[in-house]
Amino acid sequence: MIKTENVSFSYSDGEQVLKNINLAIEKGSFAAIIGCNGSGKSTAAKHFNALLLPKSGAVYVKGIDTRDEKRLFEIRSAAGMVFQNPDNQMVAAIVEDEVAFAPENLGLERNEIRRRVDESLRAVGMEEYALKSSAHLSGGQKQRVAVAAALAMEPECLILDESTAMLDPRGRAELMKTIKKLNRGNNLTVILITHYMDEAAQADRVIVMDGGEIVMDGTPRAVFSDVEKIRSLGLDVPQAAEIAYELGLNGALTVDECVNAIDGLLGGARR
Amino acid sequence: MVDILIGQYLAGSSALHRTDARVKIILLILYAALLFMIKKPLSYAIFAAFTAALTMTGGIGFKTVMKSIKPLRWIIIFTAAVNLFFTKGEAFFSVWKIAIAAEGIDLAVKMTVRLLCLITASSLLTLTTPPMRLTDAVESLLSPLARLKVPVRELAMMMSITLRFIPVLAEEADRIIKAQTARGADFGSGGIIRRAKSLVPVMLPLFISAFKRAEDLAAAMDARCFISGAARTKLCENRLTPLDARAGAVFVVFAAAVMAAELW
Ligand SMILES: Nc1ncnc2c1ncn2[C@@H]1O[C@H](COP(=O)(O)OP(=O)(O)OP(=O)(O)O)[C@@H](O)[C@H]1O
Ligand SMILES: [Mg+2]
């Protein structure tokens, strides 16, 4: 779906922000990218939909080189993006107009725009709010509208750059549920950039970035079991994994697994 | 929430809501033109009654109307006062050294009614028209200018984004003022210069955040295939319906009544 080959990038100040990134994201997968502030996550994400072009190397979206200006619409509509601040990414005051923005830009016919708006809003469970003013929605609802606005391009991949960062726990849970549903149900490829390790643990694959490089890449279980390495990168492991680690029970990732492991330990002691 | 009503839309399905935005804009302009030509008290009465009737048709409450008038109250009071005290004429009565002319009272009352009618009518436009329809209407009305290379589409886009961000920035200004007040800033007292100076610590962060927002918004628009100058399609086109003809007819009857009152 998305492939990068030896991608390096620097902003105008010259410092290398991405160093030789090689990455392939499979269609239908759910990948999380984690890393401390300034590690280059957002910069990498902006390469996935041609908001930025590599200084050297190449990025392919659905096999299209992102430097191919003539196919910019194809690239951008294949890889939809949702940003961090729900207020700053909304163009329109009414939910429906917001979702219609991308298909309008693509120059689609009115009936087609209508269909995409309705379908996208339904996919995120916001169809009742179509005619509401977005100013009156909760943070979680606003971000779901932002997801719908990206879905209206009928993308194959959805990139979320810290989209849960400004939400309260309930809004975060809402958004995560929506994303997972889209990934499982609609076979949408998801790339989730996050600072919340419990969110990253829900992905199929965790990619850890540091100083513009990919330093770890694997299943959440594999990545988060190397607690020392994760900590040395200035990151945390999910709480359940941390408790298990401190108790010397490696390998637990979810709360349930952690409970079972502790139970096993206590049972063993009792016996 | 900050009480700012500019560009705020109240969803509804009244006849006023359903009238085409372009028709509403044109009628509002004619309404304003007529309002500044009339002289007779009866015409003013007709205007006030018509405006009140429109407000009720749109299902807009008295409180909402007051909210849009409130930010402009000083302008109204100032205008009334200027007319009251500085109109020359036969002294109607005088208190101490200030003489008030009958003409002054007349003018002050008329000016006040005028402003109230105008503010109410224009806020009815934004209250009953979704912002997108409004900017589409402006774009459509200005489209002849596109031939003169005026970037009409971009202007309309700017207008819609402005409308969208007014409440966001107002809320932010409110938050900054509260934060500065909590740190001991004083916005409410002192002369004009001091007050203006005390606004600098509010405007500065507001500007910085507005730039940050603009940058974010630009990325979000790029990511959704926006290209400045490219042809776009629309989800909802403004379309004329029989209702618009009726709206026009109602306005003609109203204008005729005002003319009759003037000539009578
Ligand atoms: N527009 C820009 N111009 C110049 N330098 C930039 C720009 N954006 C980011 N950088 C720099 O590039 C580096 C990587 O930034 P990036 O935003 O990709 O990090 P990130 O991993 O997304 O961090 P965060 O977790 O804070 O979002 C940082 O050192 C940052 O200062
Ligand atoms: Mg970032």
XYZ file of C-alpha atoms and ligand atoms in Angstrom:
567
model
C 0.000 0.000 0.000
C 2.711 2.464 1.076
C 6.372 1.825 0.468
C 9.391 3.990 1.183
C 12.844 3.383 -0.231
C 15.855 4.948 1.482
C 13.909 8.108 2.270
C 15.880 10.992 3.733
C 14.501 14.420 4.424
C 15.545 17.724 5.946
C 13.626 20.987 6.398
C 15.139 24.202 5.127
C 17.371 24.544 8.212
C 19.343 21.574 6.896
C 19.258 19.162 9.818
C 18.415 15.606 8.750
C 14.986 14.779 10.137
C 14.520 11.457 8.347
C 17.481 9.183 7.763
C 17.233 6.378 5.274
C 13.734 5.172 6.066
C 12.738 1.844 4.516
C 9.221 0.832 5.280
C 6.412 -1.145 3.689
C 2.873 -0.909 5.018
C 0.645 -3.765 3.866
C -2.885 -3.210 2.720
C -5.433 -3.753 5.467
C -2.867 -3.661 8.250
C -3.004 -1.522 11.398
C 0.385 -0.022 12.186
C 1.232 2.275 15.066
C 4.191 4.651 14.964
C 5.615 5.737 18.296
C 8.666 7.765 19.264
C 9.530 10.726 21.455
C 8.927 14.374 20.481
C 10.921 15.415 17.450
C 11.743 11.864 16.378
C 10.298 12.559 12.925
C 6.917 10.803 13.081
C 4.877 13.669 11.628
C 7.509 14.347 9.004
C 7.390 10.704 7.944
C 3.576 10.722 7.885
C 3.530 13.774 5.620
C 5.575 11.788 3.117
C 2.823 9.173 2.908
C 0.405 11.530 1.142
C 2.831 13.808 -0.689
C 2.452 16.751 1.710
C 6.246 16.482 1.778
C 8.499 14.981 -0.874
C 11.676 13.074 0.011
C 15.018 14.844 -0.486
C 16.445 11.512 -1.562
C 14.914 8.085 -1.977
C 11.312 7.538 -3.012
C 7.847 6.988 -1.578
C 5.254 4.905 -3.410
C 1.540 5.025 -2.614
C -0.385 2.258 -4.377
C 2.689 1.975 -6.571
C 2.560 5.659 -7.578
C 5.703 7.696 -6.957
C 4.637 10.640 -4.766
C 6.749 12.973 -6.907
C 4.348 12.400 -9.796
C 2.521 15.734 -9.695
C -0.021 14.734 -12.290
C -1.344 11.998 -10.028
C -1.438 14.104 -6.867
C -5.212 13.684 -6.417
C -4.869 9.913 -6.705
C -2.116 9.858 -4.088
C -3.846 12.171 -1.653
C -7.204 10.461 -1.942
C -5.578 7.064 -1.454
C -4.005 8.163 1.832
C -6.392 10.247 3.940
C -4.975 12.109 6.905
C -6.432 13.215 10.221
C -4.507 15.732 12.318
C -4.137 16.494 15.985
C -6.202 19.602 16.648
C -9.893 19.059 15.877
C -10.609 22.796 15.560
C -7.725 23.630 13.251
C -8.529 21.101 10.565
C -12.156 22.014 9.955
C -12.933 24.168 6.950
C -16.700 24.368 7.242
C -19.048 25.289 10.056
C -21.586 22.542 9.316
C -20.675 18.850 9.648
C -22.055 17.843 6.256
C -20.171 20.627 4.429
C -16.978 19.579 6.168
C -17.308 16.009 4.913
C -18.241 17.264 1.433
C -15.073 19.377 1.166
C -12.775 16.691 -0.255
C -15.238 15.269 -2.821
C -16.021 18.855 -3.868
C -12.315 19.436 -4.437
C -12.157 16.258 -6.489
C -14.842 17.730 -8.719
C -17.292 14.862 -8.248
C -20.913 15.059 -9.276
C -23.522 16.165 -6.778
C -25.167 12.739 -6.370
C -21.794 11.132 -5.839
C -20.823 13.749 -3.247
C -24.133 13.174 -1.472
C -23.575 9.408 -1.420
C -20.030 9.735 -0.087
C -21.038 12.224 2.601
C -23.851 9.990 3.835
C -21.729 6.849 3.735
C -18.739 8.417 5.467
C -20.852 9.872 8.235
C -22.537 6.523 8.724
C -19.161 4.768 8.876
C -18.142 6.879 11.881
C -21.602 6.873 13.451
C -22.196 10.608 13.031
C -25.063 10.553 10.538
C -27.473 12.211 12.968
C -25.205 15.232 13.171
C -25.031 15.925 9.428
C -26.753 19.290 9.674
C -25.333 20.336 13.048
C -22.774 23.035 13.584
C -19.387 21.460 14.302
C -18.680 24.065 16.998
C -21.181 22.336 19.282
C -19.668 18.841 19.049
C -17.424 17.195 21.634
C -13.729 16.709 20.816
C -14.242 13.001 20.097
C -17.160 13.753 17.786
C -15.160 16.425 15.957
C -12.359 13.950 15.310
C -14.854 11.378 14.049
C -16.116 14.008 11.634
C -12.499 14.612 10.585
C -12.179 10.851 9.947
C -15.390 10.953 7.888
C -14.020 13.941 5.962
C -10.989 11.850 5.001
C -13.124 8.755 4.261
C -15.119 10.804 1.759
C -12.113 10.520 -0.563
C -12.607 6.732 -0.339
C -8.991 6.206 0.716
C -7.299 2.859 1.112
C -5.273 4.113 4.004
C -5.992 6.413 6.910
C -3.112 8.201 8.647
C -3.865 9.621 12.092
C -1.202 11.995 13.403
C -1.772 12.142 17.159
C -5.474 12.500 16.496
C -6.330 11.297 19.987
C -3.879 13.619 21.755
C -6.316 16.417 22.539
C -9.230 14.206 23.554
C -10.468 13.168 26.959
C -10.397 9.412 27.770
C -13.940 8.956 26.530
C -13.278 10.758 23.253
C -10.129 8.713 22.771
C -11.947 5.447 23.343
C -14.675 6.559 20.907
C -12.156 7.362 18.196
C -10.128 4.171 18.742
C -13.282 2.097 18.459
C -14.195 3.808 15.191
C -10.701 3.312 13.759
C -10.578 -0.350 14.709
C -14.000 -0.926 13.223
C -12.913 0.678 9.949
C -9.736 -1.398 9.929
C -11.446 -4.734 10.626
C -14.764 -4.165 8.882
C -13.801 -2.090 5.846
C -10.281 -3.437 5.393
C -8.924 0.096 5.670
C -5.178 0.355 6.213
C -4.512 2.411 9.353
C -1.339 4.202 10.392
C -1.723 5.560 13.889
C 0.846 7.948 15.312
C 0.431 8.185 19.045
C 2.058 8.892 22.391
C -0.367 6.545 24.149
C 1.189 3.110 24.448
C -2.094 1.380 25.223
C -3.330 2.582 21.810
C -0.184 1.372 20.076
C -0.638 -2.017 21.778
C -3.952 -2.423 19.909
C -2.217 -2.319 16.502
C -0.905 -5.321 14.538
C 2.486 -3.730 14.224
C 4.438 -1.142 16.178
C 7.120 0.966 14.537
C 9.411 2.876 16.882
C 11.223 5.957 15.606
C 14.139 7.754 17.184
C 16.224 10.581 15.749
C 14.711 10.156 12.296
C 15.368 6.435 12.108
C 13.287 3.328 12.593
C 14.808 1.632 15.610
C 12.247 -1.094 16.318
C 9.573 -2.689 14.199
C 7.445 -5.689 15.077
C 4.313 -6.943 16.762
C 3.287 -4.989 19.890
C 4.153 -8.069 21.921
C 7.663 -8.253 20.539
C 8.320 -4.516 20.763
C 6.910 -3.947 24.229
C 8.591 -7.019 25.718
C 11.937 -5.255 25.322
C 11.092 -2.944 28.203
C 14.644 -1.729 28.741
C 15.129 -0.665 25.155
C 11.759 1.115 25.050
C 12.650 2.970 28.240
C 16.083 3.900 26.940
C 14.310 5.637 24.022
C 12.401 7.815 26.474
C 9.152 5.917 25.991
C 6.857 3.921 28.239
C 5.413 0.495 27.765
C 1.668 -0.108 28.223
C 0.744 -0.172 31.886
C -0.176 -3.852 31.952
C 3.133 -4.802 30.341
C 4.966 -2.611 32.825
C 3.372 -4.227 35.866
C 4.079 -7.683 34.467
C 7.675 -6.685 33.756
C 8.233 -5.337 37.267
C 6.906 -8.633 38.627
C 9.302 -10.534 36.403
C 6.472 -11.874 34.235
C 7.495 -10.994 30.734
C 5.156 -11.147 27.784
C 1.876 -9.798 29.159
C 0.433 -7.007 27.016
C -3.253 -6.559 27.788
C -4.850 -6.080 31.188
C -6.408 -9.548 30.983
C -3.087 -11.207 30.256
C -1.507 -9.307 33.108
C -4.261 -10.401 35.506
C -3.903 -14.009 34.396
C -0.149 -13.910 34.789
C -0.408 -12.449 38.281
C -3.083 -14.964 39.105
C -0.785 -17.738 37.954
C 2.012 -16.343 40.108
C -0.203 -16.091 43.196
C -1.674 -19.529 42.538
C 1.813 -20.942 42.315
C 2.769 -19.297 45.619
C -0.364 -20.573 47.304
C 0.363 -24.092 46.196
C -18.865 30.357 25.249
C -18.363 33.920 24.180
C -21.523 35.703 23.180
C -20.653 36.372 19.606
C -23.344 35.955 17.067
C -21.615 37.038 13.871
C -21.915 34.253 11.390
C -23.767 31.994 13.790
C -26.391 29.883 12.151
C -29.495 28.592 13.904
C -30.748 25.507 12.119
C -34.416 25.570 11.189
C -36.862 24.980 8.376
C -38.889 28.190 8.295
C -39.726 29.973 5.054
C -36.899 32.368 5.844
C -34.470 29.471 6.173
C -35.592 27.966 2.887
C -35.363 31.141 0.835
C -32.366 31.165 -1.516
C -29.379 32.901 0.046
C -28.804 35.072 -3.033
C -32.385 36.320 -2.883
C -31.948 37.097 0.795
C -28.752 39.055 0.179
C -30.276 41.116 -2.643
C -33.439 41.829 -0.658
C -31.346 42.837 2.337
C -29.445 45.351 0.220
C -32.713 46.785 -1.142
C -34.106 46.855 2.385
C -31.106 48.827 3.641
C -31.311 51.264 0.722
C -34.992 51.866 1.354
C -34.377 52.267 5.066
C -32.063 55.217 4.459
C -34.468 57.000 2.099
C -37.546 57.169 4.287
C -38.535 60.225 6.336
C -42.087 59.843 7.627
C -42.735 58.315 11.088
C -45.341 55.995 9.571
C -42.693 54.495 7.263
C -40.490 53.809 10.251
C -43.402 52.099 11.963
C -43.993 49.924 8.886
C -40.284 49.052 8.808
C -40.237 48.091 12.483
C -43.382 45.987 12.115
C -42.062 44.247 8.987
C -38.739 43.479 10.662
C -40.497 42.079 13.725
C -42.726 39.942 11.487
C -39.653 38.589 9.654
C -37.993 37.716 12.942
C -41.065 35.765 13.988
C -41.288 34.025 10.599
C -37.713 32.844 11.016
C -38.542 31.457 14.457
C -35.807 33.613 15.973
C -36.355 34.491 19.609
C -36.244 37.997 21.061
C -33.245 36.991 23.203
C -31.219 35.961 20.156
C -31.955 39.276 18.468
C -30.863 41.111 21.621
C -27.605 39.155 21.552
C -26.756 40.453 18.107
C -27.707 44.011 19.072
C -25.773 44.038 22.328
C -22.221 44.261 20.939
C -23.301 47.322 18.948
C -25.126 49.082 21.764
C -22.479 51.789 22.193
C -22.672 52.742 18.551
C -26.439 53.015 18.812
C -26.272 55.096 21.984
C -23.523 57.316 20.571
C -25.424 57.945 17.343
C -28.589 58.753 19.229
C -26.732 61.120 21.563
C -25.013 62.986 18.724
C -28.329 63.493 16.970
C -30.035 64.477 20.186
C -27.570 67.132 21.300
C -26.118 68.473 18.078
C -29.180 68.925 15.920
C -29.931 72.610 15.561
C -33.477 73.831 15.904
C -36.007 75.412 18.166
C -35.338 74.425 21.776
C -37.952 71.907 22.802
C -36.748 72.030 26.384
C -33.516 72.854 28.082
C -31.844 71.475 31.121
C -29.189 73.718 32.673
C -27.199 74.939 29.634
C -28.078 72.135 27.265
C -30.893 72.824 24.905
C -32.568 69.971 23.154
C -34.337 70.636 19.896
C -37.527 68.926 18.814
C -35.741 68.071 15.559
C -33.003 66.438 17.636
C -35.441 64.138 19.387
C -37.061 63.289 16.095
C -33.731 62.468 14.451
C -32.392 60.505 17.422
C -35.470 58.289 17.532
C -35.389 57.726 13.760
C -31.671 56.937 13.741
C -32.129 54.439 16.562
C -35.009 52.686 14.819
C -32.963 52.617 11.624
C -29.948 51.005 13.259
C -32.049 48.502 15.189
C -33.898 47.481 12.029
C -30.688 47.156 10.045
C -28.864 45.113 12.680
C -31.838 42.829 13.182
C -32.375 42.278 9.472
C -28.714 41.527 8.768
C -28.424 39.139 11.672
C -31.566 37.416 10.378
C -29.601 36.705 7.207
C -26.733 34.982 9.013
C -28.996 33.320 11.566
C -31.159 31.637 8.944
C -28.527 30.862 6.301
C -25.892 28.127 6.717
C -22.457 29.769 6.315
C -21.607 27.611 3.299
C -24.788 28.694 1.466
C -23.982 32.278 2.327
C -20.501 32.183 0.864
C -21.739 30.218 -2.146
C -24.306 32.970 -2.670
C -21.653 35.689 -2.463
C -19.528 33.720 -4.907
C -22.466 33.332 -7.252
C -23.438 37.023 -7.051
C -19.856 38.146 -7.637
C -19.188 35.611 -10.393
C -19.416 38.230 -13.188
C -16.275 39.769 -11.659
C -14.363 36.541 -12.279
C -14.150 37.618 -15.912
C -12.180 40.664 -14.756
C -9.709 38.233 -13.149
C -11.003 38.887 -9.639
C -10.355 35.648 -7.680
C -14.002 35.313 -6.657
C -13.803 31.670 -5.649
C -10.818 32.259 -3.388
C -12.479 35.302 -1.843
C -15.573 33.243 -1.082
C -13.396 30.514 0.440
C -11.627 33.105 2.599
C -14.947 34.468 3.730
C -16.243 31.046 4.724
C -13.067 30.225 6.646
C -13.239 33.587 8.395
C -16.810 32.922 9.455
C -15.795 29.486 10.655
C -12.891 30.767 12.772
C -14.552 33.810 14.364
C -16.071 31.802 17.229
C -12.832 29.818 17.679
C -10.687 32.949 17.933
C -13.251 34.752 20.096
C -13.190 31.880 22.535
C -9.411 31.901 22.508
C -9.262 35.672 23.142
C -11.603 35.140 26.054
C -9.326 32.449 27.445
C -6.203 34.585 27.066
C -7.882 37.558 28.758
C -8.909 35.350 31.667
C -5.413 33.896 31.925
C -3.826 37.371 31.921
C -6.384 38.666 34.415
C -5.526 35.762 36.688
C -1.918 36.925 36.555
C -2.933 40.416 37.606
C -3.457 42.170 34.261
C -6.022 44.950 34.342
C -8.096 45.475 31.224
C -11.002 47.400 32.624
C -9.482 50.693 33.765
C -7.213 53.561 32.795
C -7.284 55.914 29.837
C -7.640 54.896 26.252
C -3.884 54.598 25.723
C -3.416 52.446 28.803
C -6.287 50.248 27.774
C -4.906 49.848 24.276
C -1.513 48.989 25.733
C -3.041 46.381 28.008
C -4.447 44.665 24.906
C -0.982 43.952 23.482
C -0.446 40.880 25.687
C -3.792 39.608 24.403
C -3.310 40.337 20.712
C 0.209 38.920 20.530
C -0.593 35.364 21.649
C -3.791 35.541 19.611
C -1.843 36.367 16.455
C 0.703 33.651 17.085
C -1.998 31.063 17.602
C -3.895 32.292 14.544
C -0.795 31.710 12.425
C -0.366 28.229 13.866
C -4.012 27.494 13.118
C -3.642 28.795 9.581
C -0.667 26.499 9.023
C -2.575 23.481 10.362
C -5.610 24.339 8.276
C -3.531 24.683 5.125
C -2.090 21.190 5.672
C -5.567 19.780 6.350
C -6.884 21.393 3.152
C -3.930 20.140 1.087
C -4.432 16.646 2.469
C -7.994 16.759 1.167
C -7.036 17.672 -2.363
C -7.724 21.406 -2.221
C -5.940 23.247 -4.991
C -6.336 26.992 -5.150
C -7.906 28.042 -8.425
C -9.002 24.544 -9.424
C -12.611 23.943 -10.386
C -14.708 22.507 -7.589
C -18.184 21.067 -7.490
C -20.759 21.724 -4.784
C -22.782 19.466 -2.518
C -25.715 21.880 -2.512
C -26.187 24.444 -5.197
C -28.276 27.512 -4.415
C -31.409 27.010 -6.463
C -34.380 29.271 -7.046
C -37.765 27.881 -6.045
C -41.338 29.244 -6.070
C -40.694 30.234 -2.465
C -38.153 32.783 -3.681
C -40.728 34.345 -5.973
C -43.032 34.634 -2.985
C -40.265 36.206 -0.912
C -39.783 38.751 -3.699
C -43.513 39.431 -3.835
C -43.704 39.977 -0.080
C -40.863 42.458 -0.348
C -42.532 44.329 -3.222
C -45.752 44.676 -1.208
C -43.744 45.918 1.763
C -41.780 48.412 -0.347
C -45.020 49.658 -1.931
C -46.541 50.206 1.512
C -43.475 52.207 2.571
C -43.605 54.336 -0.611
C -47.307 54.980 -0.074
C -46.622 56.087 3.479
C -43.884 58.420 2.241
C -46.013 60.050 -0.449
C -49.195 60.230 1.548
N 8.124 22.926 9.416
C 9.322 22.632 9.976
N 10.404 23.363 9.712
C 11.603 23.072 10.253
N 11.823 22.052 11.103
C 10.764 21.274 11.425
C 9.468 21.524 10.882
N 8.628 20.589 11.373
C 9.362 19.801 12.194
N 10.637 20.192 12.223
C 11.733 19.543 12.962
O 11.831 18.220 12.515
C 12.049 17.326 13.593
C 11.027 16.237 13.588
O 9.727 16.797 13.777
P 8.391 15.984 13.703
O 7.290 16.970 13.804
O 8.400 15.100 12.531
O 8.463 15.119 15.018
P 7.375 14.234 15.712
O 7.978 12.902 15.901
O 6.110 14.314 14.973
O 7.228 14.929 17.117
P 5.957 15.157 18.030
O 5.801 13.928 18.836
O 6.343 16.320 18.868
O 4.820 15.439 17.137
C 12.053 18.167 14.847
O 13.386 18.374 15.233
C 11.414 19.457 14.434
O 11.971 20.532 15.127
Mg 4.146 15.137 15.357
